[in-house]
Tab-separated table of C-alpha atoms in Angstrom:
chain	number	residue	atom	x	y	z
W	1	UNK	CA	105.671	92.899	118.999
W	2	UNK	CA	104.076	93.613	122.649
W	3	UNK	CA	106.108	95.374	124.992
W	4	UNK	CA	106.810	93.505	128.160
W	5	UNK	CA	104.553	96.504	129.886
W	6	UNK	CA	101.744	95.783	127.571
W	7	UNK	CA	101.745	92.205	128.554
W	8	UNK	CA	101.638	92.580	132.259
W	9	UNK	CA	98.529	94.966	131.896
W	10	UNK	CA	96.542	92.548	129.923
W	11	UNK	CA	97.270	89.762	132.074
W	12	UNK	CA	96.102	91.929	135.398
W	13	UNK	CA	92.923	93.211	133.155
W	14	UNK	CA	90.663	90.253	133.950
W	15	UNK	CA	90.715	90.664	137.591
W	16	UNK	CA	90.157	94.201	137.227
W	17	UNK	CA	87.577	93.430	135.123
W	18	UNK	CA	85.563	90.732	137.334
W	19	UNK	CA	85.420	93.816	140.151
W	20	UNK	CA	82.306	94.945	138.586
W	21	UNK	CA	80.796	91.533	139.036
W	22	UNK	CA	82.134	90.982	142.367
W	23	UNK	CA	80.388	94.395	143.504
W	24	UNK	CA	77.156	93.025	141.414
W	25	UNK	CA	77.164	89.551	143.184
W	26	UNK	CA	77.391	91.377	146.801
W	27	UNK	CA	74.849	93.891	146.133
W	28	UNK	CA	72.234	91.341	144.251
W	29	UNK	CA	72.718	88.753	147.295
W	30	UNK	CA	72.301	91.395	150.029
W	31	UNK	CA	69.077	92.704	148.493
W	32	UNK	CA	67.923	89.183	148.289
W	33	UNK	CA	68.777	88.512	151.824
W	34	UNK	CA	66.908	91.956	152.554
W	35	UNK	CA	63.832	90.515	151.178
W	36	UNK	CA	63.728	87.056	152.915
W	37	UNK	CA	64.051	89.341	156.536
W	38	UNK	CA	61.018	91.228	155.051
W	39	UNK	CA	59.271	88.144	154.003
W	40	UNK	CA	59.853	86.328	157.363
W	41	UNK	CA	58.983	89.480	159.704
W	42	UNK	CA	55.340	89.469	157.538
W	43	UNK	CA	54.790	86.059	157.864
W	44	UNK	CA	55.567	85.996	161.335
W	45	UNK	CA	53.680	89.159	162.194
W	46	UNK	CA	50.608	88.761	160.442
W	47	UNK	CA	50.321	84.442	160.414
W	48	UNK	CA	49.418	84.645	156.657
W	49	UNK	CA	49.699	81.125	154.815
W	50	UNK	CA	53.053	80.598	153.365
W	51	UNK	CA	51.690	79.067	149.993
W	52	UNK	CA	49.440	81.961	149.813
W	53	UNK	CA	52.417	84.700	150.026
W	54	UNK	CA	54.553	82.372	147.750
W	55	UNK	CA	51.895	82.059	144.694
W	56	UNK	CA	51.387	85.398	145.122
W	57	UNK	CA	54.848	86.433	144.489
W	58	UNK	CA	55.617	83.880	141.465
W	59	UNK	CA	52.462	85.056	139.532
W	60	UNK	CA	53.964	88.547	139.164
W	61	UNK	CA	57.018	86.760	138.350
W	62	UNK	CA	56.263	84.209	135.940
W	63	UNK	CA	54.453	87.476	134.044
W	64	UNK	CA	58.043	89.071	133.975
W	65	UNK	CA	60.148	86.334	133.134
W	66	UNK	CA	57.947	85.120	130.143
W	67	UNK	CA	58.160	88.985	129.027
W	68	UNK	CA	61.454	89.640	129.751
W	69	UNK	CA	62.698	85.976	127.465
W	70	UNK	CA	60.128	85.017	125.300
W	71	UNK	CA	60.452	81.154	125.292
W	72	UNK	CA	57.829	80.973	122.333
W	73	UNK	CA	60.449	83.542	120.155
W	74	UNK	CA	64.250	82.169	118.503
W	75	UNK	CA	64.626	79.024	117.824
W	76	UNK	CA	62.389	76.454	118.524
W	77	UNK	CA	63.345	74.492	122.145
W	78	UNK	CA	63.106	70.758	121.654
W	79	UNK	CA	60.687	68.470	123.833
W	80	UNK	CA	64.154	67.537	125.422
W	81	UNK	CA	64.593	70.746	126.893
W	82	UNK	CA	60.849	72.068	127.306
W	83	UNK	CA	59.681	68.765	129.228
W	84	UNK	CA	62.454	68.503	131.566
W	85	UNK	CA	61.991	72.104	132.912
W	86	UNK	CA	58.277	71.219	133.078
W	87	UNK	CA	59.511	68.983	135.830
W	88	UNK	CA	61.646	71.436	137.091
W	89	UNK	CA	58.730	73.598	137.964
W	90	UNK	CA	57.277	71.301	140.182
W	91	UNK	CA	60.751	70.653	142.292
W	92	UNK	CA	60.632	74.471	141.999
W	93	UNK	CA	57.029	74.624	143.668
W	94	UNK	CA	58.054	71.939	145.794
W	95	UNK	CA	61.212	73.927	147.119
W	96	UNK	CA	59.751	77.214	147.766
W	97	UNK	CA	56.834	76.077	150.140
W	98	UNK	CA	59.297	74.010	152.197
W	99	UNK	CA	61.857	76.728	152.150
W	100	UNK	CA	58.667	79.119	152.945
W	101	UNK	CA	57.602	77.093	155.988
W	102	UNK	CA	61.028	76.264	157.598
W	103	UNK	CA	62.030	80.390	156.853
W	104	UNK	CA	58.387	80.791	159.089
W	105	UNK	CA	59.793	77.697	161.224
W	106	UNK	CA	63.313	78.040	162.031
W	107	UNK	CA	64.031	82.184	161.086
W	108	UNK	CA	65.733	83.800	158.414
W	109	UNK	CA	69.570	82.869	159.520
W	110	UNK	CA	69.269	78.993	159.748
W	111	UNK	CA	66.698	78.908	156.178
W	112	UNK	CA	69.426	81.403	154.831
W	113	UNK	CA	72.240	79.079	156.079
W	114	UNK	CA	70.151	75.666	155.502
W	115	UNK	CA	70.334	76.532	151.300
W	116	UNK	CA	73.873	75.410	151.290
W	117	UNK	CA	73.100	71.590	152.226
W	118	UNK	CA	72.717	70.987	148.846
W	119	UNK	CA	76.175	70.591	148.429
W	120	UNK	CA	75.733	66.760	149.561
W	121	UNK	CA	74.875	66.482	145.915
W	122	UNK	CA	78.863	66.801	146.023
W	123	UNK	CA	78.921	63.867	147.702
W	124	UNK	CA	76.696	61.843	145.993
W	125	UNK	CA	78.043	62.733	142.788
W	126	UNK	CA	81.569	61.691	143.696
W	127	UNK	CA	80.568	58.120	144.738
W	128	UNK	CA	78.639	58.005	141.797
W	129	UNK	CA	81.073	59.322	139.346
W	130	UNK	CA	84.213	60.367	141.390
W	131	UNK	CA	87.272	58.420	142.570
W	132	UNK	CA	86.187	56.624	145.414
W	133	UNK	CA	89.604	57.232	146.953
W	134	UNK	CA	88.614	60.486	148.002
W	135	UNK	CA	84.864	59.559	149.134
W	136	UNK	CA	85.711	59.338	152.445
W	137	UNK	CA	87.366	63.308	152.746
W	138	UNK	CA	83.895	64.020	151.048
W	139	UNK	CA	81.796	61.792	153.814
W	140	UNK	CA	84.113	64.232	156.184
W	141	UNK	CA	83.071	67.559	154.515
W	142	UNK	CA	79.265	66.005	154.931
W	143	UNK	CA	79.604	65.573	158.543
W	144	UNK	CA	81.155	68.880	159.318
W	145	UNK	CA	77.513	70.247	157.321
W	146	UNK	CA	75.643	68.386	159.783
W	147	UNK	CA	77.626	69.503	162.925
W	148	UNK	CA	77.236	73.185	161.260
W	149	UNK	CA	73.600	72.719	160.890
W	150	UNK	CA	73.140	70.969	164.417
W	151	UNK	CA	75.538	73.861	166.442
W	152	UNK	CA	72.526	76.310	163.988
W	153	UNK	CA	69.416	74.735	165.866
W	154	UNK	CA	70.622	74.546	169.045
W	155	UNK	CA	70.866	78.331	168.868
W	156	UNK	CA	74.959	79.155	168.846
W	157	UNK	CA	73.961	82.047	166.075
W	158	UNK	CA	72.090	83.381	169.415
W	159	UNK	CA	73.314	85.351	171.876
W	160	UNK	CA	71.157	83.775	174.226
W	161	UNK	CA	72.281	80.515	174.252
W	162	UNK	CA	75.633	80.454	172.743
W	163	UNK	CA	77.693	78.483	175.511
W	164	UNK	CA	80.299	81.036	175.944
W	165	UNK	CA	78.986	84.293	177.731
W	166	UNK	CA	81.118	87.596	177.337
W	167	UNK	CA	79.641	89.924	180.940
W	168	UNK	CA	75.913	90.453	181.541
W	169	UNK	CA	73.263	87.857	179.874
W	170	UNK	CA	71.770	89.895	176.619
W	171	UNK	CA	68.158	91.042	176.380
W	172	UNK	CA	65.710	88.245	174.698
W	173	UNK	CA	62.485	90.636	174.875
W	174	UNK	CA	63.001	91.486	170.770
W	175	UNK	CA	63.686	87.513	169.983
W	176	UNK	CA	63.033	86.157	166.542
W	177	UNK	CA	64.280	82.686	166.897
W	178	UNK	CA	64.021	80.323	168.891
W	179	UNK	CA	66.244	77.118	170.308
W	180	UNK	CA	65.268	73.973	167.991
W	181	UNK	CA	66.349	70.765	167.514
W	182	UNK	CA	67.252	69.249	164.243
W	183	UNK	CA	63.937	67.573	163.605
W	184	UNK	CA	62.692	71.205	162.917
W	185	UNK	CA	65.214	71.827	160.833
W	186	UNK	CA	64.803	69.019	158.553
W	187	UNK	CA	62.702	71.457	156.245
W	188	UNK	CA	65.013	73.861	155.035
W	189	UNK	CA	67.832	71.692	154.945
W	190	UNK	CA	65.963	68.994	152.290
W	191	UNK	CA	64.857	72.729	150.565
W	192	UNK	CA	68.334	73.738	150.261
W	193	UNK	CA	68.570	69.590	148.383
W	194	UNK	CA	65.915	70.465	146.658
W	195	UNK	CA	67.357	73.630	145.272
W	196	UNK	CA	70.572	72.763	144.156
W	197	UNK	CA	68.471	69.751	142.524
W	198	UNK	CA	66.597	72.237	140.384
W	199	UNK	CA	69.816	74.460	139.596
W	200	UNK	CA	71.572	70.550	138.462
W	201	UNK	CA	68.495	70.358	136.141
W	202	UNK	CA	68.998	73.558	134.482
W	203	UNK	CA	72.739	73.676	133.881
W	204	UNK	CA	71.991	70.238	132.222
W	205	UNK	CA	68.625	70.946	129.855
W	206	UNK	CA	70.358	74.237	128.600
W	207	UNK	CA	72.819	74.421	126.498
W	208	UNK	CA	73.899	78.029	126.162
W	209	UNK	CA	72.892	80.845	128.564
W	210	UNK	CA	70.061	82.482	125.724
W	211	UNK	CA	68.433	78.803	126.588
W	212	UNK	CA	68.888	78.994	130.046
W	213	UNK	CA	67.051	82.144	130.482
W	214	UNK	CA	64.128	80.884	128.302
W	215	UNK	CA	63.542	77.498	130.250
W	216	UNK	CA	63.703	79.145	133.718
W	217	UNK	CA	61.328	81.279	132.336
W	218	UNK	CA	59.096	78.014	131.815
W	219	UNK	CA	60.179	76.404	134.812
W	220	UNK	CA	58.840	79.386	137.006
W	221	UNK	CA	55.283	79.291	134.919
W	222	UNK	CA	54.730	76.066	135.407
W	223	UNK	CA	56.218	75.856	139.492
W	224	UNK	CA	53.276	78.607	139.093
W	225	UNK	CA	50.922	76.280	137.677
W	226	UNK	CA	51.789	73.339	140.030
W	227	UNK	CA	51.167	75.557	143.113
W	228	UNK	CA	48.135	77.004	142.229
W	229	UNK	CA	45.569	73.794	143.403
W	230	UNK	CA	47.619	74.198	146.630
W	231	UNK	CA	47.035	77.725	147.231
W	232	UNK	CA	43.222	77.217	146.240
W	233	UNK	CA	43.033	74.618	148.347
W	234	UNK	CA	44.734	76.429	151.521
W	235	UNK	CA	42.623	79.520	150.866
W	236	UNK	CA	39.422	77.361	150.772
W	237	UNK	CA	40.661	75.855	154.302
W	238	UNK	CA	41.579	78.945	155.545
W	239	UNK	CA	38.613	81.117	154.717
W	240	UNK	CA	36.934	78.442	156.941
W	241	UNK	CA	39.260	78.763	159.492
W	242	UNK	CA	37.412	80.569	162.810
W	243	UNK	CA	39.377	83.374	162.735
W	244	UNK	CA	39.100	84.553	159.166
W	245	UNK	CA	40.194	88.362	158.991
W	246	UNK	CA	41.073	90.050	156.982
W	247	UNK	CA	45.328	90.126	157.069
W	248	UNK	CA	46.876	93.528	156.125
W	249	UNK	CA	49.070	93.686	152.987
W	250	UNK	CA	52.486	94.481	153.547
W	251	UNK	CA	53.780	95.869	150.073
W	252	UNK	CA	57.327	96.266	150.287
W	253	UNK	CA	57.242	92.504	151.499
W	254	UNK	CA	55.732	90.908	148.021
W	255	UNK	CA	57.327	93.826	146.137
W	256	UNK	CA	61.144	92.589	147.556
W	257	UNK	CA	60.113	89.280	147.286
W	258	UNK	CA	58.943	89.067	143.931
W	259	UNK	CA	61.903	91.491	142.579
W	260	UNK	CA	65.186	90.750	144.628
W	261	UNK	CA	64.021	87.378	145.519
W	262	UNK	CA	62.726	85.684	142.883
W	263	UNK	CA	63.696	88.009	139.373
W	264	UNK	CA	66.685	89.512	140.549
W	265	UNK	CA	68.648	86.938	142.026
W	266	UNK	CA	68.137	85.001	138.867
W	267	UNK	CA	70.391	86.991	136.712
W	268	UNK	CA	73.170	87.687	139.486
W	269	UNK	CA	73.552	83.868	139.645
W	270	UNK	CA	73.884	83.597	136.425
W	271	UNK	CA	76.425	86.485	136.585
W	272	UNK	CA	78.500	84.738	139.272
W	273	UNK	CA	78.343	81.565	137.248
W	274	UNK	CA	79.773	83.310	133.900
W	275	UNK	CA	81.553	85.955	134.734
W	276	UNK	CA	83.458	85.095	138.223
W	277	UNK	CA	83.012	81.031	138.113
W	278	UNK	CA	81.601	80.898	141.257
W	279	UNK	CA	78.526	78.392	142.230
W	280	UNK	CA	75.646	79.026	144.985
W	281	UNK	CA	77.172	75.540	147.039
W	282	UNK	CA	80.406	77.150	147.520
W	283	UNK	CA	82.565	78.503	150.385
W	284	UNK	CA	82.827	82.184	148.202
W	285	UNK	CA	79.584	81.827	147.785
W	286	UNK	CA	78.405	81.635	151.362
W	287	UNK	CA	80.839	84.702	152.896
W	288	UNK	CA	79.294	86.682	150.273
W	289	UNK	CA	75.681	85.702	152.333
W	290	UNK	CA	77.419	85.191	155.844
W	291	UNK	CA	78.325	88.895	155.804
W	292	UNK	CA	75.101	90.240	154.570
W	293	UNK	CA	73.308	88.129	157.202
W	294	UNK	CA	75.374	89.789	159.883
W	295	UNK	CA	74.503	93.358	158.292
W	296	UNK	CA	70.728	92.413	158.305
W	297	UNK	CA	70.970	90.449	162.302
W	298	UNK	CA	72.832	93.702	163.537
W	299	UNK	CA	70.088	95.862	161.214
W	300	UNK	CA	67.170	94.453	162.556
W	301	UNK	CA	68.860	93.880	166.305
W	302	UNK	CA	67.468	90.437	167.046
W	303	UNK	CA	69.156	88.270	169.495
W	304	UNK	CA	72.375	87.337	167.698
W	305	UNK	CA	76.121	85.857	168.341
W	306	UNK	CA	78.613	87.254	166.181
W	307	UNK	CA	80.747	84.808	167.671
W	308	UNK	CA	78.909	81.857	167.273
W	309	UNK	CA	77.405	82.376	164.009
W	310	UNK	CA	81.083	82.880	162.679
W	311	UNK	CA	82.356	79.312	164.462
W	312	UNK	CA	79.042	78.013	162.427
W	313	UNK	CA	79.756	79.633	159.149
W	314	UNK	CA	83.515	78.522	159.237
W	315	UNK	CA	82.221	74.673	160.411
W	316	UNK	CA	79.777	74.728	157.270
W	317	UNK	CA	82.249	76.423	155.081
W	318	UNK	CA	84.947	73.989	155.334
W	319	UNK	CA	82.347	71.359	155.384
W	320	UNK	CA	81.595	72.802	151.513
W	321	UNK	CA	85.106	72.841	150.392
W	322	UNK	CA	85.466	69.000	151.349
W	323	UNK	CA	82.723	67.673	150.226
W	324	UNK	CA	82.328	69.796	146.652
W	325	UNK	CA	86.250	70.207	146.131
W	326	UNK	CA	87.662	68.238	143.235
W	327	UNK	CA	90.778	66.339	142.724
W	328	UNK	CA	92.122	66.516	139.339
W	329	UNK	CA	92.507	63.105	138.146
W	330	UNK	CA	94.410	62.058	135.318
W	331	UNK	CA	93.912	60.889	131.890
W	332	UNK	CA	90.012	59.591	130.787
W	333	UNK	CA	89.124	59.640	134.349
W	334	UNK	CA	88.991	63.385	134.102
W	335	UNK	CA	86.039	62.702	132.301
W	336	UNK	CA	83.718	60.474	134.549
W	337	UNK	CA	84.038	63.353	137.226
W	338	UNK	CA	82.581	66.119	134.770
W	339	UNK	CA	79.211	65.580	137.011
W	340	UNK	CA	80.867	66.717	139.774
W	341	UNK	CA	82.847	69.300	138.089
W	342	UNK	CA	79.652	71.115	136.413
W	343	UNK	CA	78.017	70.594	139.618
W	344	UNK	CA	79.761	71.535	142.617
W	345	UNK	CA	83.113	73.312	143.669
W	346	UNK	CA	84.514	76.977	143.860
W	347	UNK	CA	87.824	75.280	141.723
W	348	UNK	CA	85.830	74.851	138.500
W	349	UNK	CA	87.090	74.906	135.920
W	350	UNK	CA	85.761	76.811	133.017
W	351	UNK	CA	87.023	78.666	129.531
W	352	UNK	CA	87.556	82.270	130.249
W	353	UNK	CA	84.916	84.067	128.757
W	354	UNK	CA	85.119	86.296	125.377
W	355	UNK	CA	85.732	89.937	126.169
């Protein structure tokens, strides 16, 4: 028989044992975030083409991945699974050139904070498959997104234009963004869709995580294969171009890129997924990335409002938890929301996971 003692220490091991993780997740997602300041100060400084840079880093990549899992070893995948990550690849392609020309576009902060709109899936999925009781605290949790994403262009991340002014005015001279509107930042935001499209896709095609690793490995070799007419075709137009010189290589931008960026933050989704339940469209998920943005704004000192960019990140963060949280119905009807509950939502619910 366990002593009482015992008991109590096994039921507090889990938590202690998710710490790991936790340190894992925070690490992985600040070297990301590392790498898209890199990538955007190269792009930026040097006016390379962002298709260029982008097939640049997923050849390297797609080399890795299809070393590192061997699709073509284990059991066979079925045309099920292969064909639908086929398709994958090209919402892949498609997402990282409009993610790579609205992080040129709009700056690293509002493409880093622009990822999360694809929790309106959230919302579509619940009138689609959720109570439609509840659709209109969802429609809320969308609208509180778009006054998030609205307060971002107009600048209130800035300290420059955020409407409430603590002494002198701040210096502008080192300024990295600039005060948009929301037509320009249509592009990340339908990336950020786009993404959480392509991460839907995945979780449905694979049925355990050895599969999962396999097909993204195919999904990123052919998002490689999809982009490569592109990048042809904007290297043919740019070697044209009038002013065609030669652009200096910046190596620590393609080496973060390809390794935090694209390989790396891979497997520390996947880690936050299994190990510590958490999703990327999720309030835990985004003050993880909220506080390693304001590590790399004060880092890099570009013209930025604590302030502001916390009223932002709190707007958008509640806006998540509306629209993705989940009401546990009763009876069958549990069942017709499962779309929504393998989708979206920090309050999943999952099996705890063999030790």
């Amino acid at each position: 028989m366990m002593s009482p003692k015992q008991t109590s220490e096994d039921r507090g091991s889990p938590q202690f044992g998710h710490t790991p993780f936790q340190i894992i997740h925070i690490l992985g997602n600040f070297l990301r975030i590392w790498s898209v300041y890199s990538m955007y100060r190269y792009l930026t400084q040097t006016g390379a083409s962002v298709v260029l840079f982008i097939f640049c880093c997923l050849v390297p990549a797609t080399i890795l991945f299809l070393f590192l899992q061997k699709p073509w070893k284990g059991r066979p995948l079925s045309n099920t699974q292969v064909v639908p990550s086929v398709i994958n690849g090209a919402i892949t392609a498609f997402y990282f050139v409009l993610w790579g020309k609205g992080l040129k576009l709009c700056g690293p902060l509002r493409a880093l904070m622009a990822e999360y709109s694809g929790a309106v899936l959230g919302v579509l999925s619940a009138v689609l498959y959720g109570q439609r009781q509840h659709v209109w605290k969802k429609v809320g949790g969308l609208m509180a997104m778009v006054a998030s994403f609205y307060l971002l262009s107009q600048g209130w991340a800035m300290a420059s234009y955020f409407p409430i002014k603590f002494g002198e005015s701040p210096d502008t001279g080192d300024q990295t963004e600039h005060n948009l509107g929301m037509k320009e930042m249509i592009l990340p935001i339908f990336a950020g869709i786009l993404s959480a499209l392509r991460r839907v896709i995945a979780r449905r095609v694979s049925l355990k995580n050895q599969y999962k690793r396999r097909l993204h490995a195919i999904t990123v070799a052919s998002a490689t294969c999809f982009l490569f007419p592109v990048a042809m075709w904007d290297m043919i137009i740019g070697s044209e171009s009038a002013d065609s010189k030669d652009l200096p290589f910046s190596t620590w931008a393609f080496i973060s890129t390809i390794a935090f960026g694209i390989i790396l933050i891979f497997y520390i989704d996947n880690i936050a997924e299994e190990r510590l339940h958490m999703v990327f469209s999720s309030p835990r998920h985004l003050m993880v990335a909220g506080g390693c943005i304001i590590i790399m704004e004060i880092v890099y000192q570009v013209d930025f409002s604590l302030l502001g960019f916390l009223i932002c990140a709190l707007i958008l963060g509640f806006g998540i938890h509306a629209a993705t949280s989940l009401q546990r119905p009763r009876g069958d009807s549990l069942q017709k929301s499962s779309l929504s509950d393998d989708i979206f939502g920090d309050q999943v619910q999952m099996s705890p996971l063999p030790t």
